[in-house]
């Protein structure tokens, strides 16, 4: 058991030292906290999967701070990659392209592709810049649990198991990046996020598909149960909560859930010992495909 240190922006050089020595460090981004290791450091990458309990075929995203780093990990990235990067980097978009052979298979979950994202957060950018290599990082939560949007969440899941977390306060967006696959079949969203289908189509001037397994949209991460608190999550599409039947179990009704407070609300309900979380899905929420994606997956039945 190690003591997990809580570092601040002024301590980034210490975070860099810990990472170079093989330690795992969680860091803030504008979406959620990430748990990072240099992409070429196989041992540390392996540790990320171990501490998260993450299936080894679920690939990590490579976080960059400069477009020059793209060529160290991507093989002949297409022009559209740079067109999108020009508009959306830094920001909540991950773009999947063919990877270079020397990018460890451990990081890419055995796939020949790699997701690339430049986070829009000064701490993340400074950290990657100081390391000088892309930082492979999944969201900083135990596999299957809600992502972490503040330091307390990271410590709930990893206290004593990782070297440090850098405190950047609460993440401003609160849900993970949009994941976009670029392939010969055209662009396809594998995970909805703040950057929408419409925003992407407008920049690319071609339609962008929404991926599903049947249509060949393949994201290993979407096959697993996800975002789930201990409590059972139920979605309610009636806006009048009094229509809900009273329940024997310890139940909380959440009425104003948004992208930015979703994961914090789920984690808080667990901390407070609720058995069941009922979420009222207003028409406004139902129009938010990224939010509904996370909600429906959080509400999937436990095996
Ligand atoms: O906002 C975010 O994206 C956060 C912050 C930390 O950057 N990261 C994040 O990483 O959410 P993670 O590992 O929790 O989710 C990455 C998702 C998974 O569903 C994974 O399967 C998918 O992206 N993914 C990554 N690389 C892929 C690839 N090469 N092909 C298909 N799906 C990929
Ligand atoms: Mg995740």
mmCIF file of N, CA, C and O in Angstrom, residues 176-251:
data_model
loop_
_atom_site.group_PDB
_atom_site.id
_atom_site.type_symbol
_atom_site.label_atom_id
_atom_site.label_comp_id
_atom_site.label_asym_id
_atom_site.label_seq_id
_atom_site.Cartn_x
_atom_site.Cartn_y
_atom_site.Cartn_z
ATOM 1 N N UNK A 176 -17.259 12.088 -20.641
ATOM 2 C CA UNK A 176 -16.078 11.822 -21.447
ATOM 3 C C UNK A 176 -16.222 12.338 -22.881
ATOM 4 O O UNK A 176 -17.324 12.573 -23.372
ATOM 5 N N UNK A 177 -15.070 12.396 -23.549
ATOM 6 C CA UNK A 177 -15.014 12.938 -24.916
ATOM 7 C C UNK A 177 -15.843 12.120 -25.907
ATOM 8 O O UNK A 177 -16.094 10.927 -25.705
ATOM 9 N N UNK A 178 -16.226 12.779 -26.980
ATOM 10 C CA UNK A 178 -16.817 12.102 -28.133
ATOM 11 C C UNK A 178 -15.713 11.260 -28.773
ATOM 12 O O UNK A 178 -14.590 11.742 -28.950
ATOM 13 N N UNK A 179 -16.019 9.992 -29.087
ATOM 14 C CA UNK A 179 -15.019 9.143 -29.762
ATOM 15 C C UNK A 179 -15.450 8.963 -31.213
ATOM 16 O O UNK A 179 -16.546 8.472 -31.495
ATOM 17 N N UNK A 180 -14.574 9.384 -32.124
ATOM 18 C CA UNK A 180 -14.886 9.346 -33.556
ATOM 19 C C UNK A 180 -13.904 8.425 -34.270
ATOM 20 O O UNK A 180 -12.687 8.604 -34.180
ATOM 21 N N UNK A 181 -14.439 7.453 -34.995
ATOM 22 C CA UNK A 181 -13.595 6.548 -35.783
ATOM 23 C C UNK A 181 -13.486 7.077 -37.203
ATOM 24 O O UNK A 181 -14.499 7.369 -37.848
ATOM 25 N N UNK A 182 -12.251 7.217 -37.695
ATOM 26 C CA UNK A 182 -12.059 7.571 -39.103
ATOM 27 C C UNK A 182 -11.650 6.296 -39.824
ATOM 28 O O UNK A 182 -10.638 5.691 -39.500
ATOM 29 N N UNK A 183 -12.469 5.849 -40.775
ATOM 30 C CA UNK A 183 -12.102 4.639 -41.495
ATOM 31 C C UNK A 183 -12.534 4.801 -42.937
ATOM 32 O O UNK A 183 -13.144 5.822 -43.307
ATOM 33 N N UNK A 184 -12.235 3.796 -43.751
ATOM 34 C CA UNK A 184 -12.590 3.904 -45.175
ATOM 35 C C UNK A 184 -14.100 3.983 -45.380
ATOM 36 O O UNK A 184 -14.576 4.492 -46.381
ATOM 37 N N UNK A 185 -14.846 3.474 -44.414
ATOM 38 C CA UNK A 185 -16.320 3.531 -44.515
ATOM 39 C C UNK A 185 -16.866 4.905 -44.121
ATOM 40 O O UNK A 185 -18.071 5.121 -44.108
ATOM 41 N N UNK A 186 -15.979 5.827 -43.795
ATOM 42 C CA UNK A 186 -16.429 7.167 -43.414
ATOM 43 C C UNK A 186 -16.387 7.360 -41.912
ATOM 44 O O UNK A 186 -16.170 6.410 -41.157
ATOM 45 N N UNK A 187 -16.586 8.605 -41.469
ATOM 46 C CA UNK A 187 -16.495 8.884 -40.035
ATOM 47 C C UNK A 187 -17.691 8.334 -39.265
ATOM 48 O O UNK A 187 -18.821 8.384 -39.751
ATOM 49 N N UNK A 188 -17.415 7.817 -38.073
ATOM 50 C CA UNK A 188 -18.466 7.181 -37.285
ATOM 51 C C UNK A 188 -18.247 7.464 -35.799
ATOM 52 O O UNK A 188 -17.150 7.259 -35.280
ATOM 53 N N UNK A 189 -19.296 7.935 -35.140
ATOM 54 C CA UNK A 189 -19.189 8.212 -33.697
ATOM 55 C C UNK A 189 -19.371 6.905 -32.916
ATOM 56 O O UNK A 189 -20.394 6.237 -33.052
ATOM 57 N N UNK A 190 -18.357 6.542 -32.131
ATOM 58 C CA UNK A 190 -18.454 5.321 -31.322
ATOM 59 C C UNK A 190 -18.936 5.620 -29.901
ATOM 60 O O UNK A 190 -19.410 4.734 -29.218
ATOM 61 N N UNK A 191 -18.735 6.863 -29.471
ATOM 62 C CA UNK A 191 -19.239 7.270 -28.148
ATOM 63 C C UNK A 191 -19.663 8.724 -28.252
ATOM 64 O O UNK A 191 -18.849 9.585 -28.571
ATOM 65 N N UNK A 192 -20.952 9.037 -27.985
ATOM 66 C CA UNK A 192 -21.382 10.436 -28.077
ATOM 67 C C UNK A 192 -20.802 11.261 -26.929
ATOM 68 O O UNK A 192 -20.520 10.732 -25.850
ATOM 69 N N UNK A 193 -20.617 12.532 -27.182
ATOM 70 C CA UNK A 193 -20.070 13.424 -26.148
ATOM 71 C C UNK A 193 -20.462 14.855 -26.452
ATOM 72 O O UNK A 193 -21.383 15.104 -27.242
ATOM 73 N N UNK A 194 -19.733 15.783 -25.862
ATOM 74 C CA UNK A 194 -20.057 17.203 -26.018
ATOM 75 C C UNK A 194 -19.961 17.641 -27.483
ATOM 76 O O UNK A 194 -20.740 18.477 -27.950
ATOM 77 N N UNK A 195 -19.003 17.102 -28.216
ATOM 78 C CA UNK A 195 -18.898 17.408 -29.658
ATOM 79 C C UNK A 195 -19.915 16.510 -30.378
ATOM 80 O O UNK A 195 -19.801 15.285 -30.358
ATOM 81 N N UNK A 196 -20.911 17.143 -30.998
ATOM 82 C CA UNK A 196 -22.040 16.372 -31.524
ATOM 83 C C UNK A 196 -21.854 15.970 -32.989
ATOM 84 O O UNK A 196 -20.986 16.497 -33.695
ATOM 85 N N UNK A 197 -22.739 15.073 -33.419
ATOM 86 C CA UNK A 197 -22.783 14.621 -34.815
ATOM 87 C C UNK A 197 -22.905 15.826 -35.763
ATOM 88 O O UNK A 197 -22.213 15.907 -36.780
ATOM 89 N N UNK A 198 -23.771 16.781 -35.391
ATOM 90 C CA UNK A 198 -23.985 17.959 -36.228
ATOM 91 C C UNK A 198 -22.706 18.789 -36.333
ATOM 92 O O UNK A 198 -22.332 19.247 -37.421
ATOM 93 N N UNK A 199 -22.024 18.990 -35.218
ATOM 94 C CA UNK A 199 -20.796 19.791 -35.230
ATOM 95 C C UNK A 199 -19.739 19.150 -36.122
ATOM 96 O O UNK A 199 -19.035 19.821 -36.879
ATOM 97 N N UNK A 200 -19.649 17.817 -36.060
ATOM 98 C CA UNK A 200 -18.636 17.107 -36.851
ATOM 99 C C UNK A 200 -18.992 17.137 -38.333
ATOM 100 O O UNK A 200 -18.134 17.387 -39.183
ATOM 101 N N UNK A 201 -20.289 16.894 -38.649
ATOM 102 C CA UNK A 201 -20.717 16.890 -40.055
ATOM 103 C C UNK A 201 -20.470 18.248 -40.688
ATOM 104 O O UNK A 201 -20.089 18.351 -41.847
ATOM 105 N N UNK A 202 -20.700 19.282 -39.897
ATOM 106 C CA UNK A 202 -20.539 20.623 -40.462
ATOM 107 C C UNK A 202 -19.085 20.888 -40.858
ATOM 108 O O UNK A 202 -18.806 21.406 -41.931
ATOM 109 N N UNK A 203 -18.172 20.468 -40.003
ATOM 110 C CA UNK A 203 -16.752 20.696 -40.308
ATOM 111 C C UNK A 203 -16.291 19.811 -41.474
ATOM 112 O O UNK A 203 -15.515 20.231 -42.327
ATOM 113 N N UNK A 204 -16.794 18.572 -41.512
ATOM 114 C CA UNK A 204 -16.321 17.636 -42.541
ATOM 115 C C UNK A 204 -17.086 17.771 -43.863
ATOM 116 O O UNK A 204 -16.648 17.232 -44.879
ATOM 117 N N UNK A 205 -18.228 18.438 -43.827
ATOM 118 C CA UNK A 205 -19.125 18.575 -44.995
ATOM 119 C C UNK A 205 -19.557 17.226 -45.560
ATOM 120 O O UNK A 205 -19.838 17.113 -46.763
ATOM 121 N N UNK A 206 -19.551 16.196 -44.725
ATOM 122 C CA UNK A 206 -20.110 14.890 -45.115
ATOM 123 C C UNK A 206 -20.873 14.349 -43.902
ATOM 124 O O UNK A 206 -20.595 14.749 -42.772
ATOM 125 N N UNK A 207 -21.828 13.428 -44.152
ATOM 126 C CA UNK A 207 -22.559 12.899 -43.007
ATOM 127 C C UNK A 207 -21.652 12.081 -42.093
ATOM 128 O O UNK A 207 -20.720 11.429 -42.569
ATOM 129 N N UNK A 208 -21.924 12.175 -40.811
ATOM 130 C CA UNK A 208 -21.187 11.378 -39.822
ATOM 131 C C UNK A 208 -22.171 10.374 -39.242
ATOM 132 O O UNK A 208 -23.272 10.745 -38.822
ATOM 133 N N UNK A 209 -21.805 9.101 -39.272
ATOM 134 C CA UNK A 209 -22.703 8.050 -38.778
ATOM 135 C C UNK A 209 -22.579 7.913 -37.264
ATOM 136 O O UNK A 209 -21.574 8.284 -36.676
ATOM 137 N N UNK A 210 -23.619 7.349 -36.672
ATOM 138 C CA UNK A 210 -23.534 6.972 -35.261
ATOM 139 C C UNK A 210 -23.288 5.469 -35.251
ATOM 140 O O UNK A 210 -24.038 4.712 -35.871
ATOM 141 N N UNK A 211 -22.239 5.052 -34.565
ATOM 142 C CA UNK A 211 -21.826 3.645 -34.619
ATOM 143 C C UNK A 211 -22.723 2.731 -33.816
ATOM 144 O O UNK A 211 -23.253 3.106 -32.776
ATOM 145 N N UNK A 212 -22.910 1.543 -34.343
ATOM 146 C CA UNK A 212 -23.503 0.484 -33.536
ATOM 147 C C UNK A 212 -22.741 -0.761 -33.926
ATOM 148 O O UNK A 212 -22.121 -0.804 -34.982
ATOM 149 N N UNK A 213 -22.789 -1.758 -33.061
ATOM 150 C CA UNK A 213 -22.002 -2.964 -33.321
ATOM 151 C C UNK A 213 -22.405 -3.582 -34.660
ATOM 152 O O UNK A 213 -21.569 -3.972 -35.461
ATOM 153 N N UNK A 214 -23.718 -3.589 -34.921
ATOM 154 C CA UNK A 214 -24.239 -4.207 -36.144
ATOM 155 C C UNK A 214 -23.710 -3.489 -37.384
ATOM 156 O O UNK A 214 -23.426 -4.093 -38.397
ATOM 157 N N UNK A 215 -23.557 -2.156 -37.263
ATOM 158 C CA UNK A 215 -23.118 -1.389 -38.434
ATOM 159 C C UNK A 215 -21.596 -1.328 -38.529
ATOM 160 O O UNK A 215 -21.045 -0.541 -39.295
ATOM 161 N N UNK A 216 -20.926 -2.108 -37.723
ATOM 162 C CA UNK A 216 -19.471 -2.127 -37.802
ATOM 163 C C UNK A 216 -18.815 -1.022 -36.994
ATOM 164 O O UNK A 216 -17.626 -0.804 -37.084
ATOM 165 N N UNK A 217 -19.594 -0.303 -36.203
ATOM 166 C CA UNK A 217 -19.007 0.701 -35.318
ATOM 167 C C UNK A 217 -18.484 -0.044 -34.107
ATOM 168 O O UNK A 217 -19.255 -0.539 -33.309
ATOM 169 N N UNK A 218 -17.189 -0.154 -33.983
ATOM 170 C CA UNK A 218 -16.645 -1.029 -32.959
ATOM 171 C C UNK A 218 -15.854 -0.260 -31.926
ATOM 172 O O UNK A 218 -14.827 0.332 -32.212
ATOM 173 N N UNK A 219 -16.354 -0.244 -30.726
ATOM 174 C CA UNK A 219 -15.601 0.323 -29.616
ATOM 175 C C UNK A 219 -15.684 -0.667 -28.480
ATOM 176 O O UNK A 219 -16.745 -0.857 -27.892
ATOM 177 N N UNK A 220 -14.571 -1.322 -28.178
ATOM 178 C CA UNK A 220 -14.622 -2.364 -27.155
ATOM 179 C C UNK A 220 -15.274 -1.874 -25.865
ATOM 180 O O UNK A 220 -16.037 -2.591 -25.231
ATOM 181 N N UNK A 221 -14.998 -0.593 -25.521
ATOM 182 C CA UNK A 221 -15.497 -0.070 -24.253
ATOM 183 C C UNK A 221 -17.008 -0.064 -24.151
ATOM 184 O O UNK A 221 -17.560 -0.138 -23.057
ATOM 185 N N UNK A 222 -17.698 0.030 -25.282
ATOM 186 C CA UNK A 222 -19.150 0.122 -25.212
ATOM 187 C C UNK A 222 -19.805 -1.243 -24.981
ATOM 188 O O UNK A 222 -21.005 -1.320 -24.800
ATOM 189 N N UNK A 223 -18.987 -2.311 -24.991
ATOM 190 C CA UNK A 223 -19.573 -3.632 -24.745
ATOM 191 C C UNK A 223 -19.699 -3.944 -23.269
ATOM 192 O O UNK A 223 -20.363 -4.888 -22.881
ATOM 193 N N UNK A 224 -19.015 -3.167 -22.469
ATOM 194 C CA UNK A 224 -19.004 -3.499 -21.049
ATOM 195 C C UNK A 224 -20.035 -2.669 -20.303
ATOM 196 O O UNK A 224 -20.355 -1.562 -20.699
ATOM 197 N N UNK A 225 -20.500 -3.244 -19.206
ATOM 198 C CA UNK A 225 -21.361 -2.502 -18.304
ATOM 199 C C UNK A 225 -20.572 -1.312 -17.770
ATOM 200 O O UNK A 225 -19.386 -1.406 -17.494
ATOM 201 N N UNK A 226 -21.234 -0.176 -17.606
ATOM 202 C CA UNK A 226 -20.495 1.056 -17.418
ATOM 203 C C UNK A 226 -21.205 2.058 -16.536
ATOM 204 O O UNK A 226 -22.416 2.030 -16.431
ATOM 205 N N UNK A 227 -20.459 2.963 -15.982
ATOM 206 C CA UNK A 227 -21.006 4.143 -15.307
ATOM 207 C C UNK A 227 -21.929 3.786 -14.137
ATOM 208 O O UNK A 227 -22.772 4.578 -13.754
ATOM 209 N N UNK A 228 -21.804 2.543 -13.629
ATOM 210 C CA UNK A 228 -22.808 2.081 -12.686
ATOM 211 C C UNK A 228 -22.408 2.277 -11.236
ATOM 212 O O UNK A 228 -21.384 1.754 -10.805
ATOM 213 N N UNK A 229 -23.253 2.962 -10.490
ATOM 214 C CA UNK A 229 -23.019 3.039 -9.053
ATOM 215 C C UNK A 229 -23.418 1.718 -8.397
ATOM 216 O O UNK A 229 -23.914 0.816 -9.074
ATOM 217 N N UNK A 230 -23.218 1.616 -7.095
ATOM 218 C CA UNK A 230 -23.668 0.431 -6.341
ATOM 219 C C UNK A 230 -25.179 0.296 -6.431
ATOM 220 O O UNK A 230 -25.717 -0.778 -6.592
ATOM 221 N N UNK A 231 -25.850 1.438 -6.271
ATOM 222 C CA UNK A 231 -27.318 1.462 -6.272
ATOM 223 C C UNK A 231 -27.853 1.113 -7.663
ATOM 224 O O UNK A 231 -27.168 1.307 -8.662
ATOM 225 N N UNK A 232 -29.082 0.610 -7.692
ATOM 226 C CA UNK A 232 -29.749 0.363 -8.968
ATOM 227 C C UNK A 232 -30.214 1.702 -9.530
ATOM 228 O O UNK A 232 -30.736 2.535 -8.789
ATOM 229 N N UNK A 233 -30.028 1.892 -10.836
ATOM 230 C CA UNK A 233 -30.468 3.150 -11.459
ATOM 231 C C UNK A 233 -31.725 2.880 -12.277
ATOM 232 O O UNK A 233 -31.766 1.938 -13.070
ATOM 233 N N UNK A 234 -32.761 3.692 -12.057
ATOM 234 C CA UNK A 234 -33.980 3.573 -12.867
ATOM 235 C C UNK A 234 -34.260 4.896 -13.540
ATOM 236 O O UNK A 234 -34.168 5.952 -12.907
ATOM 237 N N UNK A 235 -34.616 4.838 -14.815
ATOM 238 C CA UNK A 235 -34.935 6.072 -15.537
ATOM 239 C C UNK A 235 -36.442 6.221 -15.600
ATOM 240 O O UNK A 235 -37.162 5.255 -15.836
ATOM 241 N N UNK A 236 -36.907 7.442 -15.361
ATOM 242 C CA UNK A 236 -38.341 7.686 -15.360
ATOM 243 C C UNK A 236 -38.635 8.785 -16.370
ATOM 244 O O UNK A 236 -38.046 9.864 -16.317
ATOM 245 N N UNK A 237 -39.514 8.477 -17.305
ATOM 246 C CA UNK A 237 -39.767 9.435 -18.384
ATOM 247 C C UNK A 237 -41.001 10.297 -18.115
ATOM 248 O O UNK A 237 -41.369 11.112 -18.934
ATOM 249 N N UNK A 238 -41.627 10.093 -16.946
ATOM 250 C CA UNK A 238 -42.722 10.993 -16.564
ATOM 251 C C UNK A 238 -42.094 12.150 -15.814
ATOM 252 O O UNK A 238 -41.234 11.941 -14.961
ATOM 253 N N UNK A 239 -42.540 13.359 -16.125
ATOM 254 C CA UNK A 239 -41.902 14.491 -15.445
ATOM 255 C C UNK A 239 -42.535 14.782 -14.093
ATOM 256 O O UNK A 239 -42.052 15.596 -13.343
ATOM 257 N N UNK A 240 -43.645 14.080 -13.800
ATOM 258 C CA UNK A 240 -44.310 14.291 -12.505
ATOM 259 C C UNK A 240 -43.852 13.223 -11.511
ATOM 260 O O UNK A 240 -44.356 12.115 -11.534
ATOM 261 N N UNK A 241 -42.913 13.537 -10.666
ATOM 262 C CA UNK A 241 -42.386 12.505 -9.775
ATOM 263 C C UNK A 241 -43.429 11.901 -8.841
ATOM 264 O O UNK A 241 -43.288 10.776 -8.408
ATOM 265 N N UNK A 242 -44.533 12.641 -8.573
ATOM 266 C CA UNK A 242 -45.525 12.063 -7.651
ATOM 267 C C UNK A 242 -46.188 10.827 -8.258
ATOM 268 O O UNK A 242 -46.795 10.031 -7.566
ATOM 269 N N UNK A 243 -46.045 10.652 -9.581
ATOM 270 C CA UNK A 243 -46.602 9.447 -10.203
ATOM 271 C C UNK A 243 -45.763 8.203 -9.884
ATOM 272 O O UNK A 243 -46.149 7.099 -10.197
ATOM 273 N N UNK A 244 -44.609 8.442 -9.294
ATOM 274 C CA UNK A 244 -43.771 7.291 -8.956
ATOM 275 C C UNK A 244 -44.375 6.534 -7.786
ATOM 276 O O UNK A 244 -44.880 7.130 -6.844
ATOM 277 N N UNK A 245 -44.278 5.225 -7.867
ATOM 278 C CA UNK A 245 -44.806 4.428 -6.754
ATOM 279 C C UNK A 245 -43.831 4.510 -5.581
ATOM 280 O O UNK A 245 -42.632 4.433 -5.766
ATOM 281 N N UNK A 246 -44.370 4.637 -4.380
ATOM 282 C CA UNK A 246 -43.473 4.618 -3.228
ATOM 283 C C UNK A 246 -42.748 3.273 -3.154
ATOM 284 O O UNK A 246 -43.293 2.257 -3.564
ATOM 285 N N UNK A 247 -41.572 3.300 -2.669
ATOM 286 C CA UNK A 247 -40.735 2.124 -2.746
ATOM 287 C C UNK A 247 -40.239 1.742 -1.363
ATOM 288 O O UNK A 247 -39.961 2.593 -0.547
ATOM 289 N N UNK A 248 -40.133 0.453 -1.112
ATOM 290 C CA UNK A 248 -39.691 -0.008 0.201
ATOM 291 C C UNK A 248 -38.210 0.301 0.438
ATOM 292 O O UNK A 248 -37.802 0.616 1.542
ATOM 293 N N UNK A 249 -37.448 0.267 -0.650
ATOM 294 C CA UNK A 249 -36.008 0.442 -0.503
ATOM 295 C C UNK A 249 -35.662 1.905 -0.266
ATOM 296 O O UNK A 249 -36.463 2.798 -0.480
ATOM 297 N N UNK A 250 -34.411 2.135 0.147
ATOM 298 C CA UNK A 250 -33.975 3.521 0.323
ATOM 299 C C UNK A 250 -33.722 4.126 -1.059
ATOM 300 O O UNK A 250 -32.805 3.727 -1.773
ATOM 301 N N UNK A 251 -34.601 5.037 -1.416
ATOM 302 C CA UNK A 251 -34.631 5.521 -2.794
ATOM 303 C C UNK A 251 -34.412 7.037 -2.847
ATOM 304 O O UNK A 251 -34.934 7.766 -2.016
#
